[in-house]
PDB file of C-alpha atoms in Angstrom:
ATOM      1  CA  MET A   1     -51.721 -56.161  -0.514  1.00  0.00           C
ATOM      2  CA  THR A   2     -49.543 -53.598   1.263  1.00  0.00           C
ATOM      3  CA  PRO A   3     -50.647 -53.022   4.877  1.00  0.00           C
ATOM      4  CA  GLU A   4     -50.734 -49.627   6.529  1.00  0.00           C
ATOM      5  CA  LEU A   5     -49.144 -48.624   9.829  1.00  0.00           C
ATOM      6  CA  HIS A   6     -52.244 -48.057  11.964  1.00  0.00           C
ATOM      7  CA  ALA A   7     -50.809 -47.633  15.464  1.00  0.00           C
ATOM      8  CA  LEU A   8     -47.787 -47.788  17.697  1.00  0.00           C
ATOM      9  CA  THR A   9     -48.981 -49.746  20.727  1.00  0.00           C
ATOM     10  CA  PHE A  10     -47.525 -49.336  24.222  1.00  0.00           C
ATOM     11  CA  ASP A  11     -47.886 -52.014  26.872  1.00  0.00           C
ATOM     12  CA  ALA A  12     -48.837 -49.969  29.932  1.00  0.00           C
ATOM     13  CA  ASP A  13     -49.226 -50.716  33.616  1.00  0.00           C
ATOM     14  CA  ASP A  14     -51.946 -48.039  33.669  1.00  0.00           C
ATOM     15  CA  PRO A  15     -53.166 -47.419  30.100  1.00  0.00           C
ATOM     16  CA  ALA A  16     -55.492 -44.563  31.080  1.00  0.00           C
ATOM     17  CA  ALA A  17     -52.797 -42.682  33.004  1.00  0.00           C
ATOM     18  CA  LEU A  18     -50.161 -43.159  30.296  1.00  0.00           C
ATOM     19  CA  ALA A  19     -52.606 -42.102  27.576  1.00  0.00           C
ATOM     20  CA  THR A  20     -53.440 -39.008  29.639  1.00  0.00           C
ATOM     21  CA  PHE A  21     -49.751 -38.049  29.807  1.00  0.00           C
ATOM     22  CA  TRP A  22     -49.138 -38.425  26.078  1.00  0.00           C
ATOM     23  CA  ALA A  23     -52.434 -36.768  25.131  1.00  0.00           C
ATOM     24  CA  ALA A  24     -51.562 -33.722  27.224  1.00  0.00           C
ATOM     25  CA  PHE A  25     -47.959 -33.638  26.028  1.00  0.00           C
ATOM     26  CA  LEU A  26     -48.751 -34.012  22.321  1.00  0.00           C
ATOM     27  CA  GLY A  27     -52.140 -32.279  22.350  1.00  0.00           C
ATOM     28  CA  TRP A  28     -53.839 -35.266  20.689  1.00  0.00           C
ATOM     29  CA  GLU A  29     -57.419 -36.426  21.166  1.00  0.00           C
ATOM     30  CA  THR A  30     -58.107 -39.577  23.199  1.00  0.00           C
ATOM     31  CA  THR A  31     -60.561 -42.211  21.956  1.00  0.00           C
ATOM     32  CA  ASN A  32     -61.723 -45.661  23.034  1.00  0.00           C
ATOM     33  CA  ASP A  33     -60.120 -48.614  21.296  1.00  0.00           C
ATOM     34  CA  PRO A  34     -62.471 -50.926  19.357  1.00  0.00           C
ATOM     35  CA  ASP A  35     -60.230 -53.982  19.879  1.00  0.00           C
ATOM     36  CA  ASP A  36     -59.923 -53.828  23.669  1.00  0.00           C
ATOM     37  CA  PRO A  37     -62.226 -52.122  26.203  1.00  0.00           C
ATOM     38  CA  GLU A  38     -59.239 -51.698  28.529  1.00  0.00           C
ATOM     39  CA  ALA A  39     -57.152 -49.905  25.880  1.00  0.00           C
ATOM     40  CA  LEU A  40     -57.120 -46.283  24.737  1.00  0.00           C
ATOM     41  CA  ALA A  41     -55.826 -44.598  21.601  1.00  0.00           C
ATOM     42  CA  LEU A  42     -54.635 -41.111  20.691  1.00  0.00           C
ATOM     43  CA  LEU A  43     -55.506 -39.620  17.307  1.00  0.00           C
ATOM     44  CA  PRO A  44     -52.793 -37.470  15.691  1.00  0.00           C
ATOM     45  CA  ASP A  45     -53.637 -33.898  14.756  1.00  0.00           C
ATOM     46  CA  ASP A  46     -50.592 -33.544  12.498  1.00  0.00           C
ATOM     47  CA  ASP A  47     -48.889 -35.559   9.742  1.00  0.00           C
ATOM     48  CA  THR A  48     -47.702 -38.334  12.088  1.00  0.00           C
ATOM     49  CA  GLY A  49     -49.937 -40.749  10.176  1.00  0.00           C
ATOM     50  CA  PHE A  50     -50.476 -43.351  12.905  1.00  0.00           C
ATOM     51  CA  ARG A  51     -52.178 -43.336  16.269  1.00  0.00           C
ATOM     52  CA  LEU A  52     -50.691 -44.173  19.654  1.00  0.00           C
ATOM     53  CA  ARG A  53     -52.395 -47.005  21.478  1.00  0.00           C
ATOM     54  CA  PHE A  54     -52.101 -48.034  25.128  1.00  0.00           C
ATOM     55  CA  GLN A  55     -53.057 -51.523  26.258  1.00  0.00           C
ATOM     56  CA  PRO A  56     -52.655 -53.371  29.592  1.00  0.00           C
ATOM     57  CA  ALA A  57     -49.178 -54.831  30.111  1.00  0.00           C
ATOM     58  CA  ASP A  58     -48.598 -58.411  31.168  1.00  0.00           C
ATOM     59  CA  ARG A  59     -45.318 -57.576  32.933  1.00  0.00           C
ATOM     60  CA  PRO A  60     -43.558 -54.467  34.309  1.00  0.00           C
ATOM     61  CA  LYS A  61     -40.931 -52.586  32.314  1.00  0.00           C
ATOM     62  CA  SER A  62     -37.429 -53.780  33.180  1.00  0.00           C
ATOM     63  CA  VAL A  63     -35.106 -52.836  30.284  1.00  0.00           C
ATOM     64  CA  PRO A  64     -34.781 -49.975  27.769  1.00  0.00           C
ATOM     65  CA  ASN A  65     -37.322 -50.108  24.960  1.00  0.00           C
ATOM     66  CA  GLN A  66     -36.344 -51.197  21.468  1.00  0.00           C
ATOM     67  CA  MET A  67     -38.006 -48.019  20.080  1.00  0.00           C
ATOM     68  CA  HIS A  68     -38.236 -44.438  21.300  1.00  0.00           C
ATOM     69  CA  PHE A  69     -39.310 -41.037  19.988  1.00  0.00           C
ATOM     70  CA  ASP A  70     -36.868 -38.342  18.900  1.00  0.00           C
ATOM     71  CA  LEU A  71     -38.676 -35.031  19.369  1.00  0.00           C
ATOM     72  CA  THR A  72     -37.519 -31.897  17.557  1.00  0.00           C
ATOM     73  CA  SER A  73     -36.755 -28.383  18.755  1.00  0.00           C
ATOM     74  CA  THR A  74     -36.706 -25.090  16.876  1.00  0.00           C
ATOM     75  CA  SER A  75     -34.348 -23.357  19.343  1.00  0.00           C
ATOM     76  CA  LEU A  76     -32.607 -23.958  22.652  1.00  0.00           C
ATOM     77  CA  GLU A  77     -35.460 -22.123  24.349  1.00  0.00           C
ATOM     78  CA  ASP A  78     -37.966 -24.366  22.589  1.00  0.00           C
ATOM     79  CA  GLN A  79     -36.008 -27.443  23.706  1.00  0.00           C
ATOM     80  CA  ASP A  80     -36.076 -26.172  27.303  1.00  0.00           C
ATOM     81  CA  ARG A  81     -39.831 -25.506  27.094  1.00  0.00           C
ATOM     82  CA  THR A  82     -40.502 -29.007  25.771  1.00  0.00           C
ATOM     83  CA  VAL A  83     -38.461 -30.579  28.564  1.00  0.00           C
ATOM     84  CA  ALA A  84     -40.146 -28.422  31.207  1.00  0.00           C
ATOM     85  CA  ARG A  85     -43.614 -29.272  29.882  1.00  0.00           C
ATOM     86  CA  ALA A  86     -42.853 -32.999  29.923  1.00  0.00           C
ATOM     87  CA  LEU A  87     -41.467 -32.846  33.471  1.00  0.00           C
ATOM     88  CA  ALA A  88     -44.499 -30.891  34.672  1.00  0.00           C
ATOM     89  CA  LEU A  89     -46.783 -33.602  33.258  1.00  0.00           C
ATOM     90  CA  GLY A  90     -44.950 -36.418  35.046  1.00  0.00           C
ATOM     91  CA  ALA A  91     -41.899 -37.278  32.934  1.00  0.00           C
ATOM     92  CA  ARG A  92     -38.449 -37.586  34.500  1.00  0.00           C
ATOM     93  CA  ARG A  93     -34.872 -37.208  33.344  1.00  0.00           C
ATOM     94  CA  LEU A  94     -33.000 -40.427  32.555  1.00  0.00           C
ATOM     95  CA  ASP A  95     -29.320 -41.290  32.501  1.00  0.00           C
ATOM     96  CA  ILE A  96     -28.687 -43.981  29.903  1.00  0.00           C
ATOM     97  CA  GLY A  97     -25.006 -43.174  29.588  1.00  0.00           C
ATOM     98  CA  GLN A  98     -25.411 -40.166  27.295  1.00  0.00           C
ATOM     99  CA  GLY A  99     -22.742 -38.219  29.185  1.00  0.00           C
ATOM    100  CA  PRO A 100     -22.594 -34.604  30.370  1.00  0.00           C
ATOM    101  CA  ASP A 101     -21.755 -33.213  26.927  1.00  0.00           C
ATOM    102  CA  ALA A 102     -24.902 -34.573  25.249  1.00  0.00           C
ATOM    103  CA  THR A 103     -26.897 -31.867  23.484  1.00  0.00           C
ATOM    104  CA  HIS A 104     -30.117 -33.888  23.504  1.00  0.00           C
ATOM    105  CA  VAL A 105     -32.164 -34.495  26.638  1.00  0.00           C
ATOM    106  CA  VAL A 106     -33.194 -38.025  27.576  1.00  0.00           C
ATOM    107  CA  LEU A 107     -36.510 -38.331  29.392  1.00  0.00           C
ATOM    108  CA  GLY A 108     -38.825 -41.106  30.496  1.00  0.00           C
ATOM    109  CA  ASP A 109     -42.612 -40.897  30.559  1.00  0.00           C
ATOM    110  CA  PRO A 110     -44.432 -41.802  33.815  1.00  0.00           C
ATOM    111  CA  GLU A 111     -43.799 -45.513  33.160  1.00  0.00           C
ATOM    112  CA  GLY A 112     -40.191 -45.042  32.118  1.00  0.00           C
ATOM    113  CA  ASN A 113     -40.620 -45.262  28.333  1.00  0.00           C
ATOM    114  CA  GLU A 114     -37.641 -43.381  26.965  1.00  0.00           C
ATOM    115  CA  PHE A 115     -37.834 -40.415  24.588  1.00  0.00           C
ATOM    116  CA  ASP A 116     -35.298 -37.814  23.480  1.00  0.00           C
ATOM    117  CA  VAL A 117     -35.746 -34.077  23.018  1.00  0.00           C
ATOM    118  CA  ILE A 118     -33.255 -33.315  20.264  1.00  0.00           C
ATOM    119  CA  GLU A 119     -31.274 -30.094  20.072  1.00  0.00           C
ATOM    120  CA  PRO A 120     -32.111 -27.511  17.370  1.00  0.00           C
ATOM    121  CA  GLY A 121     -30.257 -27.665  14.082  1.00  0.00           C
ATOM    122  CA  ASN A 122     -30.368 -31.459  13.665  1.00  0.00           C
ATOM    123  CA  SER A 123     -30.273 -31.799   9.893  1.00  0.00           C
ATOM    124  CA  PHE A 124     -31.542 -35.398   9.830  1.00  0.00           C
ATOM    125  CA  LEU A 125     -34.804 -34.343  11.485  1.00  0.00           C
ATOM    126  CA  ALA A 126     -35.051 -30.944   9.810  1.00  0.00           C
ATOM    127  CA  ASP A 127     -37.902 -31.853   7.461  1.00  0.00           C
ATOM    128  CA  GLY A 128     -40.081 -33.501  10.127  1.00  0.00           C
ATOM    129  CA  GLY A 129     -42.641 -32.364  12.647  1.00  0.00           C
ATOM    130  CA  PHE A 130     -42.503 -32.432  16.440  1.00  0.00           C
ATOM    131  CA  ILE A 131     -42.131 -36.227  16.400  1.00  0.00           C
ATOM    132  CA  GLY A 132     -39.103 -36.235  14.153  1.00  0.00           C
ATOM    133  CA  ALA A 133     -38.339 -39.948  14.304  1.00  0.00           C
ATOM    134  CA  LEU A 134     -39.172 -43.235  15.897  1.00  0.00           C
ATOM    135  CA  ALA A 135     -35.642 -44.451  16.608  1.00  0.00           C
ATOM    136  CA  SER A 136     -35.204 -48.216  16.812  1.00  0.00           C
ATOM    137  CA  ASP A 137     -32.536 -50.681  17.779  1.00  0.00           C
ATOM    138  CA  GLY A 138     -32.219 -52.975  14.778  1.00  0.00           C
ATOM    139  CA  THR A 139     -30.312 -54.348  11.842  1.00  0.00           C
ATOM    140  CA  GLN A 140     -29.992 -53.117   8.290  1.00  0.00           C
ATOM    141  CA  GLU A 141     -31.980 -56.191   7.218  1.00  0.00           C
ATOM    142  CA  VAL A 142     -34.958 -55.181   9.335  1.00  0.00           C
ATOM    143  CA  GLY A 143     -34.891 -51.688   7.871  1.00  0.00           C
ATOM    144  CA  TYR A 144     -35.073 -53.212   4.396  1.00  0.00           C
ATOM    145  CA  PHE A 145     -37.909 -55.480   5.539  1.00  0.00           C
ATOM    146  CA  TRP A 146     -40.044 -52.613   6.839  1.00  0.00           C
ATOM    147  CA  SER A 147     -39.350 -50.542   3.737  1.00  0.00           C
ATOM    148  CA  ARG A 148     -40.782 -53.348   1.600  1.00  0.00           C
ATOM    149  CA  ALA A 149     -43.534 -54.252   4.076  1.00  0.00           C
ATOM    150  CA  LEU A 150     -45.006 -50.740   4.240  1.00  0.00           C
ATOM    151  CA  ASP A 151     -43.857 -49.653   0.758  1.00  0.00           C
ATOM    152  CA  TRP A 152     -42.084 -46.686   2.320  1.00  0.00           C
ATOM    153  CA  PRO A 153     -38.878 -45.521   0.639  1.00  0.00           C
ATOM    154  CA  LEU A 154     -35.499 -45.719   2.311  1.00  0.00           C
ATOM    155  CA  VAL A 155     -34.397 -42.189   3.174  1.00  0.00           C
ATOM    156  CA  TRP A 156     -31.122 -43.289   4.774  1.00  0.00           C
ATOM    157  CA  ASP A 157     -28.940 -46.335   4.169  1.00  0.00           C
ATOM    158  CA  GLN A 158     -25.375 -45.901   5.318  1.00  0.00           C
ATOM    159  CA  ASP A 159     -22.949 -47.774   7.594  1.00  0.00           C
ATOM    160  CA  GLN A 160     -25.682 -50.364   8.313  1.00  0.00           C
ATOM    161  CA  GLU A 161     -27.992 -47.621   9.609  1.00  0.00           C
ATOM    162  CA  THR A 162     -31.336 -47.345   7.812  1.00  0.00           C
ATOM    163  CA  ALA A 163     -34.378 -45.079   7.889  1.00  0.00           C
ATOM    164  CA  ILE A 164     -37.717 -45.070   6.109  1.00  0.00           C
ATOM    165  CA  ARG A 165     -40.468 -42.484   5.846  1.00  0.00           C
ATOM    166  CA  SER A 166     -44.002 -42.528   4.552  1.00  0.00           C
ATOM    167  CA  PRO A 167     -44.428 -40.884   1.135  1.00  0.00           C
ATOM    168  CA  ARG A 168     -47.073 -38.735   2.877  1.00  0.00           C
ATOM    169  CA  GLY A 169     -44.519 -37.361   5.341  1.00  0.00           C
ATOM    170  CA  GLY A 170     -44.494 -37.749   9.097  1.00  0.00           C
ATOM    171  CA  PRO A 171     -41.781 -39.206  11.328  1.00  0.00           C
ATOM    172  CA  LYS A 172     -38.898 -41.246  10.039  1.00  0.00           C
ATOM    173  CA  ILE A 173     -38.502 -44.758  11.424  1.00  0.00           C
ATOM    174  CA  THR A 174     -34.825 -45.513  11.961  1.00  0.00           C
ATOM    175  CA  TRP A 175     -32.690 -48.539  12.817  1.00  0.00           C
ATOM    176  CA  GLY A 176     -29.255 -47.923  14.266  1.00  0.00           C
ATOM    177  CA  GLY A 177     -27.402 -51.035  13.127  1.00  0.00           C
ATOM    178  CA  PRO A 178     -24.850 -52.936  15.230  1.00  0.00           C
ATOM    179  CA  PRO A 179     -24.243 -53.437  18.039  1.00  0.00           C
ATOM    180  CA  ILE A 180     -27.765 -54.745  18.659  1.00  0.00           C
ATOM    181  CA  ASP A 181     -28.861 -55.160  22.258  1.00  0.00           C
ATOM    182  CA  PRO A 182     -30.105 -58.681  23.054  1.00  0.00           C
ATOM    183  CA  ARG A 183     -33.882 -59.039  23.245  1.00  0.00           C
ATOM    184  CA  PRO A 184     -34.821 -60.048  26.801  1.00  0.00           C
ATOM    185  CA  GLY A 185     -38.400 -60.935  25.870  1.00  0.00           C
ATOM    186  CA  LYS A 186     -41.503 -59.339  24.405  1.00  0.00           C
ATOM    187  CA  ASN A 187     -41.071 -55.697  23.404  1.00  0.00           C
ATOM    188  CA  ARG A 188     -43.090 -53.114  25.272  1.00  0.00           C
ATOM    189  CA  LEU A 189     -43.855 -51.229  22.049  1.00  0.00           C
ATOM    190  CA  HIS A 190     -45.036 -52.783  18.802  1.00  0.00           C
ATOM    191  CA  PHE A 191     -46.614 -51.873  15.473  1.00  0.00           C
ATOM    192  CA  ASP A 192     -50.232 -52.594  14.579  1.00  0.00           C
ATOM    193  CA  LEU A 193     -50.808 -52.930  10.834  1.00  0.00           C
ATOM    194  CA  VAL A 194     -54.095 -53.016   8.921  1.00  0.00           C
ATOM    195  CA  PRO A 195     -54.859 -53.933   5.312  1.00  0.00           C
ATOM    196  CA  PRO A 196     -55.657 -51.002   3.031  1.00  0.00           C
ATOM    197  CA  PRO A 197     -59.337 -50.033   2.647  1.00  0.00           C
ATOM    198  CA  GLY A 198     -61.147 -52.923   0.999  1.00  0.00           C
ATOM    199  CA  GLY A 199     -58.116 -55.143   1.542  1.00  0.00           C
ATOM    200  CA  ASP A 200     -57.801 -58.662   2.884  1.00  0.00           C
ATOM    201  CA  GLN A 201     -56.071 -59.545   6.152  1.00  0.00           C
ATOM    202  CA  HIS A 202     -54.971 -62.993   4.975  1.00  0.00           C
ATOM    203  CA  ALA A 203     -53.422 -61.592   1.808  1.00  0.00           C
ATOM    204  CA  ALA A 204     -51.554 -58.983   3.843  1.00  0.00           C
ATOM    205  CA  VAL A 205     -50.232 -61.698   6.165  1.00  0.00           C
ATOM    206  CA  ASP A 206     -49.137 -63.857   3.238  1.00  0.00           C
ATOM    207  CA  ARG A 207     -47.264 -60.918   1.728  1.00  0.00           C
ATOM    208  CA  LEU A 208     -45.463 -60.226   4.993  1.00  0.00           C
ATOM    209  CA  LEU A 209     -44.492 -63.899   5.288  1.00  0.00           C
ATOM    210  CA  SER A 210     -43.029 -63.769   1.788  1.00  0.00           C
ATOM    211  CA  LEU A 211     -40.893 -60.786   2.844  1.00  0.00           C
ATOM    212  CA  GLY A 212     -39.377 -62.595   5.823  1.00  0.00           C
ATOM    213  CA  ALA A 213     -41.849 -62.179   8.697  1.00  0.00           C
ATOM    214  CA  THR A 214     -42.939 -65.155  10.790  1.00  0.00           C
ATOM    215  CA  ARG A 215     -46.090 -66.040  12.712  1.00  0.00           C
ATOM    216  CA  ILE A 216     -45.572 -66.243  16.465  1.00  0.00           C
ATOM    217  CA  ASP A 217     -47.580 -67.223  19.518  1.00  0.00           C
ATOM    218  CA  ILE A 218     -47.295 -64.908  22.520  1.00  0.00           C
ATOM    219  CA  GLY A 219     -50.328 -66.393  24.232  1.00  0.00           C
ATOM    220  CA  GLN A 220     -52.800 -64.238  22.341  1.00  0.00           C
ATOM    221  CA  GLY A 221     -55.408 -66.995  22.214  1.00  0.00           C
ATOM    222  CA  ASP A 222     -58.375 -66.861  19.846  1.00  0.00           C
ATOM    223  CA  VAL A 223     -58.258 -63.316  18.455  1.00  0.00           C
ATOM    224  CA  ASP A 224     -59.100 -61.780  15.109  1.00  0.00           C
ATOM    225  CA  TRP A 225     -55.625 -60.373  14.573  1.00  0.00           C
ATOM    226  CA  VAL A 226     -52.417 -62.154  13.601  1.00  0.00           C
ATOM    227  CA  VAL A 227     -49.259 -61.809  15.707  1.00  0.00           C
ATOM    228  CA  MET A 228     -46.044 -61.826  13.709  1.00  0.00           C
ATOM    229  CA  ALA A 229     -42.348 -61.044  14.111  1.00  0.00           C
ATOM    230  CA  ASP A 230     -40.027 -59.154  11.780  1.00  0.00           C
ATOM    231  CA  PRO A 231     -36.572 -60.553  10.852  1.00  0.00           C
ATOM    232  CA  ASP A 232     -35.107 -59.182  14.103  1.00  0.00           C
ATOM    233  CA  GLY A 233     -37.796 -60.933  16.145  1.00  0.00           C
ATOM    234  CA  ASN A 234     -39.766 -57.795  17.001  1.00  0.00           C
ATOM    235  CA  GLU A 235     -43.460 -58.505  17.466  1.00  0.00           C
ATOM    236  CA  PHE A 236     -46.173 -56.776  15.446  1.00  0.00           C
ATOM    237  CA  CYS A 237     -49.864 -57.377  14.813  1.00  0.00           C
ATOM    238  CA  VAL A 238     -51.904 -57.480  11.616  1.00  0.00           C
ATOM    239  CA  LYS A 239     -55.432 -56.404  12.463  1.00  0.00           C
ATOM    240  CA  ALA A 240     -58.622 -56.917  10.494  1.00  0.00           C
ATOM    241  CA  PRO A 241     -59.553 -54.153   8.004  1.00  0.00           C
ATOM    242  CA  ARG A 242     -60.848 -50.985   9.643  1.00  0.00           C
TER     243      ARG A 242
END
């Protein structure tokens, strides 16, 4: 009972405003979210394979996110256009210690969620679309876990760095290996999984437990989804079948 990656969910101080930024930047359609009347979702119009979802946050952002997008460029001019478009929509430049010689550009969306606009010619992202990767802080073990959990093949496994990618294409999901930043609390971004069509939520949860996930309580109360954590402690949700 292999679950599917349904959404990447952002905790947002203003879900509508943050969804508006990303919808305009990516050119994706906005839709209401069936699980939460206060949440919104964006539907991909490319091979990304999962939606973006924005739900009300229970606390303000205070530290760098565990995950961020690496966006691709076809030329230096294209990289400049992407940066200019993001800034015009409300993004801002960030200094996270990348140094003056960095060839990628680090930006934050209107709520400070980091994303990188990568220079042209990056061979690791060469076979991807505009969202080339979802880059994550994490261990080799967690990369192996997510490869088994989603049944996505490893496309990189070297020097404790790992990456997986859906057999259908779309962005890579990467984990950078040590050193791992300490987790100060609940992540601001998390995965939402769903069972495959006709599948069973309980069977999907049992399979994830057998692979090394754990059930956790983050104060979710009586809901019809299951909150879990991967081997690095990163939260994710298993929703009911769509």
